[in-house]
Coordinates of C-alpha atoms in Angstrom, one line a residue:
X1 CA 0.0 0.0 0.0
X2 CA 3.0 2.3 0.2
X3 CA 2.0 4.3 3.3
X4 CA -0.5 6.5 1.4
X5 CA -3.6 4.7 2.6
X6 CA -5.6 6.3 5.4
X7 CA -6.8 2.9 6.6
X8 CA -5.2 0.0 8.5
X9 CA -5.7 -3.5 7.1
X10 CA -7.4 -6.6 8.4
X11 CA -5.2 -9.7 8.2
X12 CA -6.5 -12.3 10.5
X13 CA -9.5 -14.5 9.5
X14 CA -10.8 -14.3 13.1
X15 CA -11.2 -10.5 12.6
X16 CA -13.1 -11.1 9.3
X17 CA -15.4 -13.5 11.0
X18 CA -16.3 -11.1 13.8
X19 CA -17.0 -8.4 11.3
X20 CA -19.2 -10.7 9.2
X21 CA -21.2 -11.8 12.4
X22 CA -21.5 -8.5 14.2
X23 CA -21.3 -5.7 11.6
X24 CA -24.2 -4.0 9.9
X25 CA -24.2 -4.5 6.1
X26 CA -25.6 -2.9 3.0
X27 CA -25.9 -4.2 -0.5
X28 CA -25.4 -1.9 -3.5
X29 CA -25.0 -2.5 -7.3
X30 CA -21.2 -2.9 -7.2
X31 CA -20.5 -4.4 -3.8
X32 CA -21.6 -5.4 -0.3
X33 CA -20.3 -3.2 2.6
X34 CA -19.9 -4.4 6.2
X35 CA -19.4 -1.8 8.9
X36 CA -18.5 -2.3 12.5
X37 CA -17.6 0.7 14.7
X38 CA -14.1 0.6 16.0
X39 CA -11.5 3.0 17.5
X40 CA -9.2 2.9 14.4
X41 CA -10.2 2.9 10.7
X42 CA -9.5 -0.4 8.9
X43 CA -10.5 -1.4 5.3
X44 CA -10.5 -4.8 3.6
X45 CA -11.6 -5.3 0.1
X46 CA -12.4 -8.9 -1.0
X47 CA -12.7 -9.9 -4.6
X48 CA -13.3 -13.6 -5.3
X49 CA -12.5 -15.5 -8.5
X50 CA -16.1 -15.0 -9.6
X51 CA -15.2 -11.4 -10.2
X52 CA -12.7 -12.3 -12.9
X53 CA -9.0 -13.0 -13.4
X54 CA -6.3 -11.4 -11.2
X55 CA -6.0 -8.3 -13.4
X56 CA -9.7 -7.6 -13.1
X57 CA -9.9 -8.3 -9.4
X58 CA -6.9 -6.0 -8.7
X59 CA -8.5 -3.2 -10.8
X60 CA -11.7 -3.5 -8.8
X61 CA -9.8 -3.3 -5.5
X62 CA -7.9 -0.3 -6.7
X63 CA -11.1 1.5 -7.8
X64 CA -12.8 0.8 -4.4
X65 CA -9.7 1.8 -2.4
X66 CA -9.6 5.1 -4.4
X67 CA -13.2 5.8 -3.5
X68 CA -12.6 5.1 0.2
X69 CA -9.4 7.1 0.3
X70 CA -11.2 10.1 -1.4
X71 CA -14.0 10.1 1.3
X72 CA -12.1 9.0 4.3
X73 CA -12.5 12.4 6.1
X74 CA -16.3 12.0 6.0
X75 CA -16.2 8.4 7.5
X76 CA -16.6 7.4 11.1
X77 CA -13.8 5.3 12.5
X78 CA -14.5 1.6 12.1
X79 CA -13.8 -1.6 10.3
X80 CA -15.0 -1.7 6.7
X81 CA -15.1 -4.9 4.7
X82 CA -16.1 -4.5 1.1
X83 CA -17.0 -7.6 -1.0
X84 CA -16.8 -6.9 -4.7
X85 CA -19.6 -8.0 -7.0
X86 CA -18.9 -9.3 -10.6
X87 CA -19.2 -6.6 -13.3
X88 CA -17.8 -3.8 -11.1
X89 CA -15.0 -3.0 -13.7
X90 CA -17.7 -2.1 -16.3
X91 CA -19.4 0.5 -14.0
X92 CA -18.2 4.1 -14.5
X93 CA -16.1 5.5 -11.6
X94 CA -18.6 8.2 -10.7
X95 CA -21.5 5.7 -10.4
X96 CA -19.4 3.5 -8.1
X97 CA -18.6 6.6 -6.0
X98 CA -22.3 7.5 -5.7
X99 CA -23.3 3.9 -4.9
X100 CA -20.7 3.7 -2.2
X101 CA -21.5 7.1 -0.7
X102 CA -25.2 6.2 -0.7
X103 CA -24.6 2.8 1.0
X104 CA -22.3 4.4 3.6
X105 CA -25.0 7.0 4.3
X106 CA -27.6 4.2 4.8
X107 CA -25.3 2.4 7.1
X108 CA -24.9 5.5 9.2
X109 CA -21.2 5.7 9.1
X110 CA -20.8 9.2 7.5
X111 CA -19.9 11.9 10.0
X112 CA -22.7 14.4 10.6

């Protein structure tokens, strides 16, 4: 990540499991977002092989990471797990950004 990211990462599967069980979630056209309040911001983006080959999966992750880094000042601290849906790479960036912002607003994790 090169130190430019505003989010920490999630590495242990135990932490993923607690987020999946305890977090609130919201579905949108391009992804599913899990949010669990926490003292430090963390972000994990998951793209399975159903999304496409490695190049496509990595592009999807980069797109979503860019959206989250762009709006990180507006977000409450917490753990965010984003599961990419197939076809994300064909959606225009602005539509992805609007979908994510709308989903985060519905989850209640945007600062007031």
